[in-house]
Short mmCIF file of N, CA and C in Angstrom, two decimals:
data_model
loop_
_atom_site.label_atom_id
_atom_site.label_comp_id
_atom_site.label_asym_id
_atom_site.label_seq_id
_atom_site.Cartn_x
_atom_site.Cartn_y
_atom_site.Cartn_z
N UNK F 1 0.75 -1.20 -0.05
CA UNK F 1 0.04 0.12 0.07
C UNK F 1 0.93 1.46 0.05
N UNK F 2 0.59 2.29 -0.70
CA UNK F 2 1.39 3.41 -0.91
C UNK F 2 1.27 4.28 0.39
N UNK F 3 2.24 5.08 0.50
CA UNK F 3 2.55 5.96 1.65
C UNK F 3 2.30 7.37 1.22
N UNK F 4 1.76 8.26 2.02
CA UNK F 4 1.58 9.66 1.56
C UNK F 4 2.98 10.40 1.23
N UNK F 5 3.07 11.19 0.24
CA UNK F 5 4.35 12.05 -0.02
C UNK F 5 4.49 12.92 1.04
N UNK F 6 5.62 13.38 1.24
CA UNK F 6 5.82 14.55 2.04
C UNK F 6 5.19 15.99 1.53
N UNK F 7 5.33 16.86 2.21
CA UNK F 7 4.99 18.10 1.67
C UNK F 7 6.00 18.65 0.76
N UNK F 8 7.33 18.42 0.80
CA UNK F 8 8.21 18.82 -0.22
C UNK F 8 7.87 18.36 -1.54
N UNK F 9 7.58 16.98 -1.50
CA UNK F 9 7.32 16.39 -2.78
C UNK F 9 5.82 16.83 -3.33
N UNK F 10 4.75 17.03 -2.56
CA UNK F 10 3.75 17.59 -3.03
C UNK F 10 3.78 19.19 -3.63
N UNK F 11 4.44 19.93 -3.02
CA UNK F 11 4.91 21.13 -3.49
C UNK F 11 5.44 21.06 -4.92
N UNK F 12 6.45 20.13 -4.93
CA UNK F 12 7.19 19.96 -6.33
C UNK F 12 6.30 19.70 -7.41
N UNK F 13 5.45 18.59 -7.18
CA UNK F 13 4.46 18.29 -8.04
C UNK F 13 3.09 19.03 -8.45
N UNK F 14 2.71 19.75 -7.19
CA UNK F 14 1.38 20.53 -7.39
C UNK F 14 1.39 21.92 -6.88
N UNK F 15 1.59 22.09 -5.49
CA UNK F 15 1.28 23.31 -4.88
C UNK F 15 2.27 24.54 -5.33
N UNK F 16 3.59 24.35 -5.40
CA UNK F 16 4.52 25.21 -5.73
C UNK F 16 4.74 25.23 -7.32
N UNK F 17 4.40 24.23 -8.06
CA UNK F 17 4.71 24.07 -9.43
C UNK F 17 3.94 25.09 -10.31
N UNK F 18 4.52 25.45 -11.40
CA UNK F 18 3.93 26.55 -12.28
C UNK F 18 4.10 26.07 -13.78
N UNK F 19 3.32 26.72 -14.63
CA UNK F 19 3.31 26.62 -15.97
C UNK F 19 4.37 27.71 -16.44
N UNK F 20 5.31 27.41 -17.15
CA UNK F 20 6.60 28.36 -17.51
C UNK F 20 6.57 28.80 -18.91
N UNK F 21 6.78 30.26 -19.19
CA UNK F 21 6.59 30.80 -20.24
C UNK F 21 8.17 30.91 -21.00
N UNK F 22 9.30 30.63 -19.97
CA UNK F 22 10.54 30.70 -20.50
C UNK F 22 11.34 30.00 -19.60
N UNK F 23 12.59 29.60 -20.00
CA UNK F 23 13.67 28.55 -19.50
C UNK F 23 15.03 29.07 -19.37
N UNK F 24 15.62 28.50 -18.24
CA UNK F 24 17.04 28.64 -18.34
C UNK F 24 17.66 27.80 -19.31
N UNK F 25 18.97 27.92 -19.77
CA UNK F 25 19.57 27.07 -20.78
C UNK F 25 20.06 25.70 -20.38
N UNK F 26 19.55 25.08 -19.39
CA UNK F 26 19.91 23.84 -19.12
C UNK F 26 19.40 22.93 -20.31
N UNK F 27 20.33 22.08 -20.77
CA UNK F 27 19.78 21.15 -22.02
C UNK F 27 18.96 19.96 -21.32
N UNK F 28 18.00 19.52 -22.21
CA UNK F 28 17.28 18.29 -21.85
C UNK F 28 17.62 17.23 -22.85
N UNK F 29 18.15 16.28 -22.38
CA UNK F 29 18.88 15.15 -23.03
C UNK F 29 18.04 14.04 -23.20
N UNK F 30 18.40 13.15 -24.26
CA UNK F 30 17.63 11.86 -24.52
C UNK F 30 17.59 11.19 -23.27
N UNK F 31 18.42 11.14 -22.28
CA UNK F 31 18.39 10.26 -21.20
C UNK F 31 17.36 10.91 -20.19
N UNK F 32 17.01 12.22 -20.34
CA UNK F 32 16.17 12.78 -19.46
C UNK F 32 14.74 12.48 -19.87
N UNK F 33 14.41 12.61 -21.36
CA UNK F 33 13.08 12.29 -21.70
C UNK F 33 12.76 10.84 -21.50
N UNK F 34 13.64 9.92 -21.69
CA UNK F 34 13.45 8.59 -21.39
C UNK F 34 12.98 8.22 -20.00
N UNK F 35 13.58 9.00 -19.13
CA UNK F 35 13.44 8.82 -17.66
C UNK F 35 11.87 9.55 -17.39
N UNK F 36 11.59 10.52 -18.02
CA UNK F 36 10.26 11.01 -18.01
C UNK F 36 9.19 10.05 -18.55
N UNK F 37 9.51 9.55 -19.66
CA UNK F 37 8.63 8.45 -20.25
C UNK F 37 8.55 7.33 -19.35
N UNK F 38 9.40 6.76 -18.79
CA UNK F 38 9.54 5.57 -18.06
C UNK F 38 8.58 5.75 -16.78
N UNK F 39 8.22 7.04 -16.38
CA UNK F 39 7.24 7.04 -15.43
C UNK F 39 5.85 7.35 -16.10
N UNK F 40 5.65 8.15 -17.10
CA UNK F 40 4.50 8.26 -17.79
C UNK F 40 3.70 6.94 -18.09
N UNK F 41 4.65 5.83 -18.73
CA UNK F 41 4.11 4.66 -19.04
C UNK F 41 3.32 3.78 -18.02
N UNK F 42 3.64 4.23 -16.86
CA UNK F 42 3.13 3.52 -15.69
C UNK F 42 1.90 3.97 -15.21
N UNK F 43 1.37 5.21 -15.61
CA UNK F 43 0.01 5.71 -15.26
C UNK F 43 -0.94 5.08 -15.85
N UNK F 44 -2.19 4.89 -15.12
CA UNK F 44 -3.15 3.97 -15.61
C UNK F 44 -4.01 4.69 -16.86
N UNK F 45 -4.17 3.68 -17.76
CA UNK F 45 -5.17 4.07 -19.08
C UNK F 45 -6.03 2.97 -19.01
N UNK F 46 -7.27 3.33 -19.67
CA UNK F 46 -8.40 2.31 -19.72
C UNK F 46 -7.70 1.08 -20.74
N UNK F 47 -7.94 -0.12 -20.05
CA UNK F 47 -7.43 -1.38 -20.67
C UNK F 47 -6.10 -1.13 -21.08
N UNK F 48 -5.09 -0.46 -20.29
CA UNK F 48 -3.74 -0.18 -20.79
C UNK F 48 -3.73 0.23 -22.36
N UNK F 49 -4.53 1.01 -22.86
CA UNK F 49 -4.46 1.43 -24.09
C UNK F 49 -3.12 2.19 -24.69
N UNK F 50 -2.61 2.96 -23.62
CA UNK F 50 -1.31 3.61 -23.96
C UNK F 50 -1.44 4.15 -25.40
N UNK F 51 -2.53 5.28 -25.75
CA UNK F 51 -2.80 5.74 -27.06
C UNK F 51 -1.87 6.75 -27.29
N UNK F 52 -1.20 7.47 -26.19
CA UNK F 52 -0.39 8.58 -26.60
C UNK F 52 0.94 8.22 -27.47
N UNK F 53 1.23 9.27 -28.19
CA UNK F 53 2.50 9.18 -29.15
C UNK F 53 3.30 10.51 -29.05
N UNK F 54 4.41 10.31 -28.40
CA UNK F 54 5.09 11.57 -28.05
C UNK F 54 6.25 11.63 -28.86
N UNK F 55 6.50 12.94 -29.50
CA UNK F 55 7.43 13.37 -30.12
C UNK F 55 8.31 14.40 -29.55
N UNK F 56 9.46 13.89 -28.94
CA UNK F 56 10.56 14.77 -28.25
C UNK F 56 11.17 15.62 -28.85
N UNK F 57 11.23 16.99 -28.83
CA UNK F 57 11.92 17.89 -29.81
C UNK F 57 12.97 18.61 -29.07
N UNK F 58 14.37 17.64 -29.17
CA UNK F 58 15.47 18.13 -28.28
C UNK F 58 16.44 19.14 -29.15
N UNK F 59 16.34 19.15 -30.61
CA UNK F 59 17.16 20.05 -31.34
C UNK F 59 16.49 21.33 -31.80
N UNK F 60 17.21 22.20 -32.20
CA UNK F 60 16.41 23.47 -32.54
C UNK F 60 15.77 23.49 -33.79
N UNK F 61 16.07 22.48 -34.78
CA UNK F 61 15.37 22.41 -35.84
C UNK F 61 13.88 21.90 -35.57
N UNK F 62 14.05 20.81 -34.80
CA UNK F 62 12.50 20.37 -34.39
C UNK F 62 11.81 21.29 -33.68
N UNK F 63 12.31 22.13 -32.78
CA UNK F 63 11.71 23.07 -32.08
C UNK F 63 11.17 24.31 -33.18
N UNK F 64 11.93 24.57 -33.94
CA UNK F 64 11.60 25.54 -34.94
C UNK F 64 10.44 25.14 -35.95
N UNK F 65 10.27 23.99 -36.34
CA UNK F 65 9.49 23.37 -36.98
C UNK F 65 8.02 23.31 -36.20
N UNK F 66 8.11 23.16 -35.17
CA UNK F 66 6.93 23.13 -34.09
C UNK F 66 6.49 24.68 -34.02
N UNK F 67 7.51 25.57 -33.63
CA UNK F 67 6.98 26.95 -33.58
C UNK F 67 6.32 27.50 -34.86
N UNK F 68 6.86 26.92 -35.99
CA UNK F 68 6.04 27.39 -37.16
C UNK F 68 4.61 26.99 -37.17
N UNK F 69 4.22 26.02 -36.47
CA UNK F 69 2.83 25.61 -36.35
C UNK F 69 2.01 26.20 -35.39
N UNK F 70 2.70 27.17 -34.47
CA UNK F 70 2.00 27.64 -33.24
C UNK F 70 1.35 28.99 -33.57
N UNK F 71 0.81 29.43 -32.53
CA UNK F 71 0.16 30.84 -32.80
C UNK F 71 1.28 31.68 -32.21
N UNK F 72 1.13 33.22 -32.73
CA UNK F 72 2.17 34.01 -32.48
C UNK F 72 2.83 34.12 -31.19
N UNK F 73 1.71 33.93 -30.37
CA UNK F 73 2.14 33.81 -28.73
C UNK F 73 2.88 32.94 -28.27
N UNK F 74 2.88 31.86 -28.89
CA UNK F 74 3.53 30.56 -28.46
C UNK F 74 4.88 30.27 -29.29
N UNK F 75 4.86 30.91 -30.43
CA UNK F 75 6.01 30.40 -31.28
C UNK F 75 7.46 30.75 -30.51
N UNK F 76 7.44 31.93 -30.05
CA UNK F 76 8.86 32.21 -29.56
C UNK F 76 9.14 31.30 -28.20
N UNK F 77 7.93 30.98 -27.65
CA UNK F 77 8.47 30.16 -26.33
C UNK F 77 8.80 28.83 -26.65
N UNK F 78 8.29 28.29 -27.75
CA UNK F 78 8.78 26.96 -28.33
C UNK F 78 10.22 27.22 -28.72
N UNK F 79 10.41 28.27 -29.58
CA UNK F 79 11.82 28.38 -30.11
C UNK F 79 12.82 28.38 -29.14
N UNK F 80 12.44 29.14 -27.96
CA UNK F 80 13.67 29.57 -26.91
C UNK F 80 13.69 28.61 -25.94
N UNK F 81 12.81 27.54 -25.85
CA UNK F 81 12.82 26.58 -24.86
C UNK F 81 13.88 25.35 -25.22
N UNK F 82 14.48 24.87 -24.10
CA UNK F 82 15.40 23.72 -24.35
C UNK F 82 15.00 22.50 -24.99
N UNK F 83 13.69 22.42 -24.97
CA UNK F 83 13.00 21.09 -25.46
C UNK F 83 11.45 21.58 -25.49
N UNK F 84 10.94 20.68 -26.46
CA UNK F 84 9.39 20.78 -26.64
C UNK F 84 8.97 19.38 -26.95
N UNK F 85 7.64 19.26 -26.60
CA UNK F 85 6.93 17.79 -26.97
C UNK F 85 5.78 17.94 -27.75
N UNK F 86 5.37 17.05 -28.57
CA UNK F 86 4.20 16.94 -29.32
C UNK F 86 3.58 15.78 -28.64
N UNK F 87 2.25 15.91 -27.98
CA UNK F 87 1.63 14.72 -27.18
C UNK F 87 0.68 14.55 -28.34
N UNK F 88 0.58 13.29 -28.91
CA UNK F 88 -0.34 12.87 -30.11
C UNK F 88 -1.09 11.92 -29.45
N UNK F 89 -2.11 11.21 -30.27
CA UNK F 89 -2.89 10.03 -29.93
C UNK F 89 -3.25 9.35 -31.17
N UNK F 90 -2.93 8.05 -30.94
CA UNK F 90 -3.21 6.94 -32.04
C UNK F 90 -4.61 6.53 -31.87
N UNK F 91 -5.45 6.90 -33.04
CA UNK F 91 -6.77 6.40 -32.87
C UNK F 91 -7.00 4.95 -33.28
N UNK F 92 -5.83 4.49 -33.79
CA UNK F 92 -5.98 2.99 -33.96
C UNK F 92 -5.02 2.13 -32.93
N UNK F 93 -5.21 2.85 -31.76
CA UNK F 93 -4.43 2.08 -30.70
C UNK F 93 -4.92 0.81 -30.47
N UNK F 94 -6.26 0.44 -30.65
CA UNK F 94 -6.90 -0.98 -30.40
C UNK F 94 -5.84 -2.14 -30.85
N UNK F 95 -5.12 -1.73 -32.07
CA UNK F 95 -4.30 -2.86 -32.89
C UNK F 95 -3.25 -3.05 -32.02
N UNK F 96 -2.81 -2.55 -30.88
CA UNK F 96 -1.90 -2.93 -30.13
C UNK F 96 -2.45 -3.56 -28.78
N UNK F 97 -3.56 -3.73 -28.55
CA UNK F 97 -4.17 -4.17 -27.35
C UNK F 97 -3.94 -5.76 -27.21
N UNK F 98 -3.79 -6.43 -28.16
CA UNK F 98 -3.64 -7.99 -27.99
C UNK F 98 -2.28 -8.24 -27.28
N UNK F 99 -1.26 -7.30 -27.18
CA UNK F 99 -0.08 -7.38 -26.53
C UNK F 99 -0.02 -6.46 -25.11
N UNK F 100 -0.80 -5.21 -25.12
CA UNK F 100 -0.71 -4.48 -24.04
C UNK F 100 -1.87 -4.91 -23.12
N UNK F 101 -2.89 -5.59 -23.51
CA UNK F 101 -4.05 -6.06 -22.55
C UNK F 101 -4.53 -7.47 -23.01
N UNK F 102 -3.54 -8.47 -22.87
CA UNK F 102 -3.71 -9.69 -23.16
C UNK F 102 -4.79 -10.60 -22.50
N UNK F 103 -5.32 -10.05 -21.32
CA UNK F 103 -6.39 -10.71 -20.58
C UNK F 103 -7.64 -11.14 -21.24
N UNK F 104 -8.01 -10.50 -22.29
CA UNK F 104 -9.13 -10.65 -22.89
C UNK F 104 -9.06 -9.85 -24.42
N UNK F 105 -9.97 -10.20 -25.32
CA UNK F 105 -9.97 -9.71 -26.42
C UNK F 105 -10.47 -8.27 -26.40
N UNK F 106 -9.55 -7.18 -25.89
CA UNK F 106 -9.99 -5.91 -25.77
C UNK F 106 -9.96 -5.34 -27.24
N UNK F 107 -9.27 -5.86 -28.17
CA UNK F 107 -9.22 -5.05 -29.57
C UNK F 107 -10.67 -5.15 -30.01
N UNK F 108 -11.37 -6.23 -29.91
CA UNK F 108 -12.62 -6.32 -30.44
C UNK F 108 -13.72 -5.14 -30.06
N UNK F 109 -13.49 -4.65 -28.78
CA UNK F 109 -14.29 -3.70 -28.31
C UNK F 109 -14.40 -2.44 -29.15
N UNK F 110 -13.33 -2.21 -29.76
CA UNK F 110 -13.17 -0.99 -30.62
C UNK F 110 -13.10 -1.24 -32.05
N UNK F 111 -13.10 -2.39 -32.59
CA UNK F 111 -13.23 -2.75 -34.03
C UNK F 111 -14.42 -2.28 -34.76
N UNK F 112 -14.41 -1.54 -35.75
CA UNK F 112 -15.64 -1.24 -36.30
C UNK F 112 -16.40 0.02 -35.82
N UNK F 113 -15.66 0.71 -34.80
CA UNK F 113 -16.38 2.08 -34.28
C UNK F 113 -15.31 3.00 -34.13
N UNK F 114 -14.92 3.84 -35.10
CA UNK F 114 -14.08 4.87 -35.08
C UNK F 114 -14.36 5.92 -34.11
N UNK F 115 -15.68 6.14 -33.99
CA UNK F 115 -16.04 7.14 -32.88
C UNK F 115 -15.71 6.64 -31.56
N UNK F 116 -15.62 5.49 -31.14
CA UNK F 116 -15.31 5.10 -29.83
C UNK F 116 -13.99 5.10 -29.69
N UNK F 117 -13.07 4.88 -30.61
CA UNK F 117 -11.73 4.76 -30.52
C UNK F 117 -11.31 6.19 -30.53
N UNK F 118 -11.87 7.13 -31.15
CA UNK F 118 -11.31 8.51 -31.12
C UNK F 118 -11.64 9.14 -29.66
N UNK F 119 -12.81 8.77 -29.21
CA UNK F 119 -13.13 9.35 -27.96
C UNK F 119 -12.09 8.75 -26.74
N UNK F 120 -11.66 7.52 -26.73
CA UNK F 120 -10.87 6.73 -26.09
C UNK F 120 -9.69 7.27 -25.89
N UNK F 121 -9.20 7.43 -27.34
CA UNK F 121 -7.63 8.01 -27.63
C UNK F 121 -7.62 9.46 -27.13
N UNK F 122 -8.64 10.11 -27.32
CA UNK F 122 -8.54 11.49 -26.68
C UNK F 122 -8.49 11.29 -25.18
N UNK F 123 -9.31 10.74 -24.51
CA UNK F 123 -9.56 10.67 -23.17
C UNK F 123 -8.18 10.19 -22.39
N UNK F 124 -7.58 9.02 -23.21
CA UNK F 124 -6.48 8.41 -22.35
C UNK F 124 -5.05 9.08 -22.77
N UNK F 125 -5.23 9.68 -23.89
CA UNK F 125 -3.92 10.48 -24.34
C UNK F 125 -3.76 11.75 -23.47
N UNK F 126 -5.04 12.19 -23.20
CA UNK F 126 -4.97 13.60 -22.32
C UNK F 126 -4.43 13.27 -20.78
N UNK F 127 -4.90 12.09 -20.36
CA UNK F 127 -4.53 11.53 -19.24
C UNK F 127 -2.88 11.34 -19.27
N UNK F 128 -2.48 10.72 -20.16
CA UNK F 128 -0.85 10.40 -20.19
C UNK F 128 -0.26 11.85 -20.47
N UNK F 129 -0.88 12.79 -21.09
CA UNK F 129 -0.29 14.12 -21.26
C UNK F 129 -0.21 14.78 -19.87
N UNK F 130 -1.15 14.53 -19.02
CA UNK F 130 -1.06 15.02 -17.46
C UNK F 130 0.05 14.33 -16.77
N UNK F 131 0.06 13.12 -17.26
CA UNK F 131 1.25 12.24 -16.31
C UNK F 131 2.75 12.72 -16.86
N UNK F 132 2.71 12.96 -18.11
CA UNK F 132 3.88 13.71 -18.46
C UNK F 132 4.29 15.02 -17.60
N UNK F 133 3.26 15.89 -17.41
CA UNK F 133 3.60 17.04 -16.77
C UNK F 133 3.97 16.71 -15.31
N UNK F 134 3.23 15.97 -14.63
CA UNK F 134 3.55 15.36 -13.31
C UNK F 134 4.94 14.69 -13.20
N UNK F 135 5.31 13.60 -14.23
CA UNK F 135 6.58 12.95 -14.10
C UNK F 135 7.54 13.95 -14.47
N UNK F 136 7.42 15.11 -15.34
CA UNK F 136 8.47 16.04 -15.48
C UNK F 136 8.76 16.75 -14.38
N UNK F 137 7.76 17.08 -13.66
CA UNK F 137 7.96 17.79 -12.16
C UNK F 137 8.57 17.06 -11.17
N UNK F 138 8.23 15.97 -11.28
CA UNK F 138 8.79 14.95 -10.17
C UNK F 138 10.41 14.78 -10.21
N UNK F 139 10.69 14.81 -11.63
CA UNK F 139 12.11 14.71 -11.91
C UNK F 139 12.94 15.93 -11.87
N UNK F 140 12.32 17.16 -11.57
CA UNK F 140 13.07 18.36 -11.41
C UNK F 140 12.96 19.31 -12.61
N UNK F 141 12.05 18.82 -13.63
CA UNK F 141 11.80 19.68 -14.85
C UNK F 141 10.46 20.38 -14.62
N UNK F 142 10.50 21.48 -15.52
CA UNK F 142 9.19 22.25 -15.67
C UNK F 142 8.57 22.30 -17.17
N UNK F 143 7.44 22.69 -17.30
CA UNK F 143 6.76 22.36 -18.32
C UNK F 143 5.70 23.75 -18.60
N UNK F 144 5.56 23.79 -20.12
CA UNK F 144 4.60 24.72 -20.62
C UNK F 144 3.63 24.28 -21.50
N UNK F 145 2.63 23.45 -21.02
CA UNK F 145 1.70 22.99 -21.86
C UNK F 145 0.93 24.07 -22.53
N UNK F 146 0.53 23.74 -23.77
CA UNK F 146 -0.42 24.79 -24.48
C UNK F 146 -1.33 24.13 -25.64
N UNK F 147 -2.38 24.85 -25.81
CA UNK F 147 -3.05 24.74 -26.97
C UNK F 147 -2.37 25.90 -27.92
N UNK F 148 -3.15 26.74 -28.84
CA UNK F 148 -2.63 27.58 -29.61
C UNK F 148 -1.80 27.25 -30.79
N UNK F 149 -2.28 26.04 -31.52
CA UNK F 149 -1.54 25.83 -32.63
C UNK F 149 -2.28 25.25 -33.53
N UNK F 150 -1.74 25.33 -34.78
CA UNK F 150 -2.48 24.75 -36.00
C UNK F 150 -2.58 23.28 -36.11
N UNK F 151 -3.61 22.49 -35.78
CA UNK F 151 -3.41 20.91 -35.69
C UNK F 151 -2.94 20.19 -37.14
N UNK F 152 -3.47 20.95 -38.12
CA UNK F 152 -3.29 20.48 -39.60
C UNK F 152 -1.91 20.38 -39.64
N UNK F 153 -1.33 21.62 -39.54
CA UNK F 153 0.14 21.91 -39.69
C UNK F 153 0.90 20.92 -38.72
N UNK F 154 0.70 20.60 -37.46
CA UNK F 154 1.36 19.96 -36.70
C UNK F 154 1.20 18.51 -37.15
N UNK F 155 0.00 18.18 -37.85
CA UNK F 155 -0.04 16.81 -38.34
C UNK F 155 0.98 16.59 -39.44
N UNK F 156 0.84 17.50 -40.39
CA UNK F 156 1.77 17.36 -41.72
C UNK F 156 3.09 17.41 -41.24
N UNK F 157 3.72 18.11 -40.33
CA UNK F 157 5.04 18.16 -39.78
C UNK F 157 5.37 17.03 -39.10
N UNK F 158 4.58 16.28 -38.25
CA UNK F 158 5.16 15.51 -37.21
C UNK F 158 4.46 14.16 -37.59
N UNK F 159 3.46 14.00 -38.05
CA UNK F 159 2.58 12.78 -38.34
C UNK F 159 2.36 12.50 -39.83
N UNK F 160 3.18 12.75 -40.77
CA UNK F 160 2.75 12.74 -42.16
C UNK F 160 2.59 11.35 -42.71
N UNK F 161 3.02 10.26 -42.10
CA UNK F 161 2.98 8.91 -42.54
C UNK F 161 1.94 8.14 -41.65
N UNK F 162 1.28 8.97 -40.69
CA UNK F 162 0.49 8.20 -39.65
C UNK F 162 -0.70 9.04 -39.50
N UNK F 163 -1.67 8.73 -40.49
CA UNK F 163 -2.87 9.44 -40.53
C UNK F 163 -3.88 9.26 -39.43
N UNK F 164 -3.62 8.09 -38.78
CA UNK F 164 -4.41 7.75 -37.42
C UNK F 164 -3.83 8.39 -36.11
N UNK F 165 -2.77 9.10 -36.09
CA UNK F 165 -2.27 9.85 -35.07
C UNK F 165 -2.43 11.17 -35.20
N UNK F 166 -3.02 11.67 -34.37
CA UNK F 166 -3.50 13.07 -34.35
C UNK F 166 -2.76 13.82 -33.07
N UNK F 167 -2.56 15.09 -33.14
CA UNK F 167 -2.09 15.84 -32.11
C UNK F 167 -3.36 16.18 -31.05
N UNK F 168 -3.05 15.82 -29.74
CA UNK F 168 -3.85 16.54 -28.71
C UNK F 168 -3.26 17.89 -28.13
N UNK F 169 -2.08 18.03 -27.75
CA UNK F 169 -1.66 19.19 -27.20
C UNK F 169 -0.04 19.27 -27.25
N UNK F 170 0.47 20.35 -27.07
CA UNK F 170 1.89 20.39 -27.10
C UNK F 170 2.38 21.14 -25.83
N UNK F 171 3.73 21.12 -25.48
CA UNK F 171 4.29 21.47 -24.29
C UNK F 171 5.95 21.81 -24.57
N UNK F 172 6.41 22.85 -23.99
CA UNK F 172 7.57 23.08 -23.63
C UNK F 172 8.10 22.32 -22.45
N UNK F 173 9.52 22.17 -22.41
CA UNK F 173 10.15 21.38 -21.33
C UNK F 173 11.33 22.02 -20.99
N UNK F 174 11.88 22.30 -19.83
CA UNK F 174 13.08 22.70 -19.38
C UNK F 174 13.21 22.93 -17.82
N UNK F 175 14.24 23.62 -17.50
CA UNK F 175 14.38 24.30 -15.97
C UNK F 175 13.73 25.74 -16.17
N UNK F 176 12.50 25.84 -15.48
CA UNK F 176 11.80 27.08 -15.76
C UNK F 176 12.50 28.17 -15.26
N UNK F 177 12.30 29.31 -15.81
CA UNK F 177 12.81 30.63 -15.42
C UNK F 177 11.73 31.36 -14.75
N UNK F 178 11.77 31.58 -13.35
CA UNK F 178 10.67 32.22 -12.39
C UNK F 178 10.41 33.58 -12.91
N UNK F 179 11.26 34.27 -13.51
CA UNK F 179 10.76 35.69 -14.13
C UNK F 179 9.90 35.60 -15.27
N UNK F 180 9.61 34.48 -15.81
CA UNK F 180 8.59 34.29 -16.97
C UNK F 180 7.20 34.05 -16.61
N UNK F 181 6.99 33.79 -15.35
CA UNK F 181 5.64 33.25 -15.00
C UNK F 181 4.65 34.62 -14.45
N UNK F 182 3.41 34.33 -14.51
CA UNK F 182 2.41 35.26 -14.17
C UNK F 182 2.25 35.04 -12.66
N UNK F 183 1.49 36.00 -11.89
CA UNK F 183 0.82 35.59 -10.57
C UNK F 183 -0.04 34.52 -10.85
N UNK F 184 -0.07 33.67 -9.81
CA UNK F 184 -0.92 32.40 -9.92
C UNK F 184 -2.50 32.85 -9.88
N UNK F 185 -2.92 32.33 -10.87
CA UNK F 185 -4.49 32.54 -11.06
C UNK F 185 -5.31 31.95 -10.01
N UNK F 186 -6.57 32.29 -9.51
CA UNK F 186 -7.24 31.90 -8.57
C UNK F 186 -7.68 30.16 -8.82
N UNK F 187 -7.60 29.42 -7.60
CA UNK F 187 -8.05 28.16 -7.56
C UNK F 187 -9.36 28.01 -6.69
N UNK F 188 -10.32 27.29 -7.24
CA UNK F 188 -11.68 27.19 -6.53
C UNK F 188 -11.37 26.36 -5.22
N UNK F 189 -12.02 26.63 -4.18
CA UNK F 189 -12.00 25.76 -2.94
C UNK F 189 -13.10 24.47 -3.23
N UNK F 190 -13.17 23.74 -2.51
CA UNK F 190 -13.77 22.47 -2.55
C UNK F 190 -15.13 22.65 -2.70
N UNK F 191 -15.96 23.63 -2.15
CA UNK F 191 -17.27 23.88 -2.22
C UNK F 191 -17.64 24.38 -3.46
N UNK F 192 -16.61 25.04 -4.19
CA UNK F 192 -17.29 25.64 -5.53
C UNK F 192 -17.64 24.72 -6.60
N UNK F 193 -16.93 23.83 -6.76
CA UNK F 193 -17.21 22.91 -7.96
C UNK F 193 -17.46 21.27 -7.50
N UNK F 194 -17.52 21.11 -6.53
CA UNK F 194 -17.77 19.64 -5.78
C UNK F 194 -18.99 19.59 -4.87
N UNK F 195 -19.32 18.17 -4.66
CA UNK F 195 -20.41 18.06 -3.84
C UNK F 195 -19.98 16.44 -3.52
N UNK F 196 -20.81 16.05 -2.48
CA UNK F 196 -20.43 14.66 -2.00
C UNK F 196 -21.94 14.16 -1.97
N UNK F 197 -21.90 12.91 -2.74
CA UNK F 197 -23.20 12.13 -2.85
C UNK F 197 -23.97 12.55 -4.03
#
């Protein structure tokens, strides 16, 4: 049975963590992103679908290519970050279920229903994108997840030969520069959006 994390860990992952608009020049290496992914893949997805497809952009050419797909307000953030990530989703994830979820014929649950696959891929790749943010924070990195991009351009740039892999969202990655963040926006208390029973 798991034990509660201490306050320092909770601060790192949630309470003191922020979304960054700029970073220090500390490089992000392949070993770093492999360590992040090794945590991400352990997070739960429905029937272990694992539909997220990550493209890790560690060189300037890759980040420039992504920046060219982004809105004006996001382009410079991407170009100037040490790394960026495209979080995609495979709408044909069910083809992998025979080995990812061998307990039963889960592939048949999605065969013949593109709508069901699309909904499930979106839901579960979004979960995996959130695991990416948490894993990066847990390993001492900061992120800048964002919308504000042309999905068709991202598709053409990063998944040109994978028509069933669609972009979900994108993010920057690095050691955040505290000078680039805004004051924290309000967070609702429990009673605002919750009820019991």
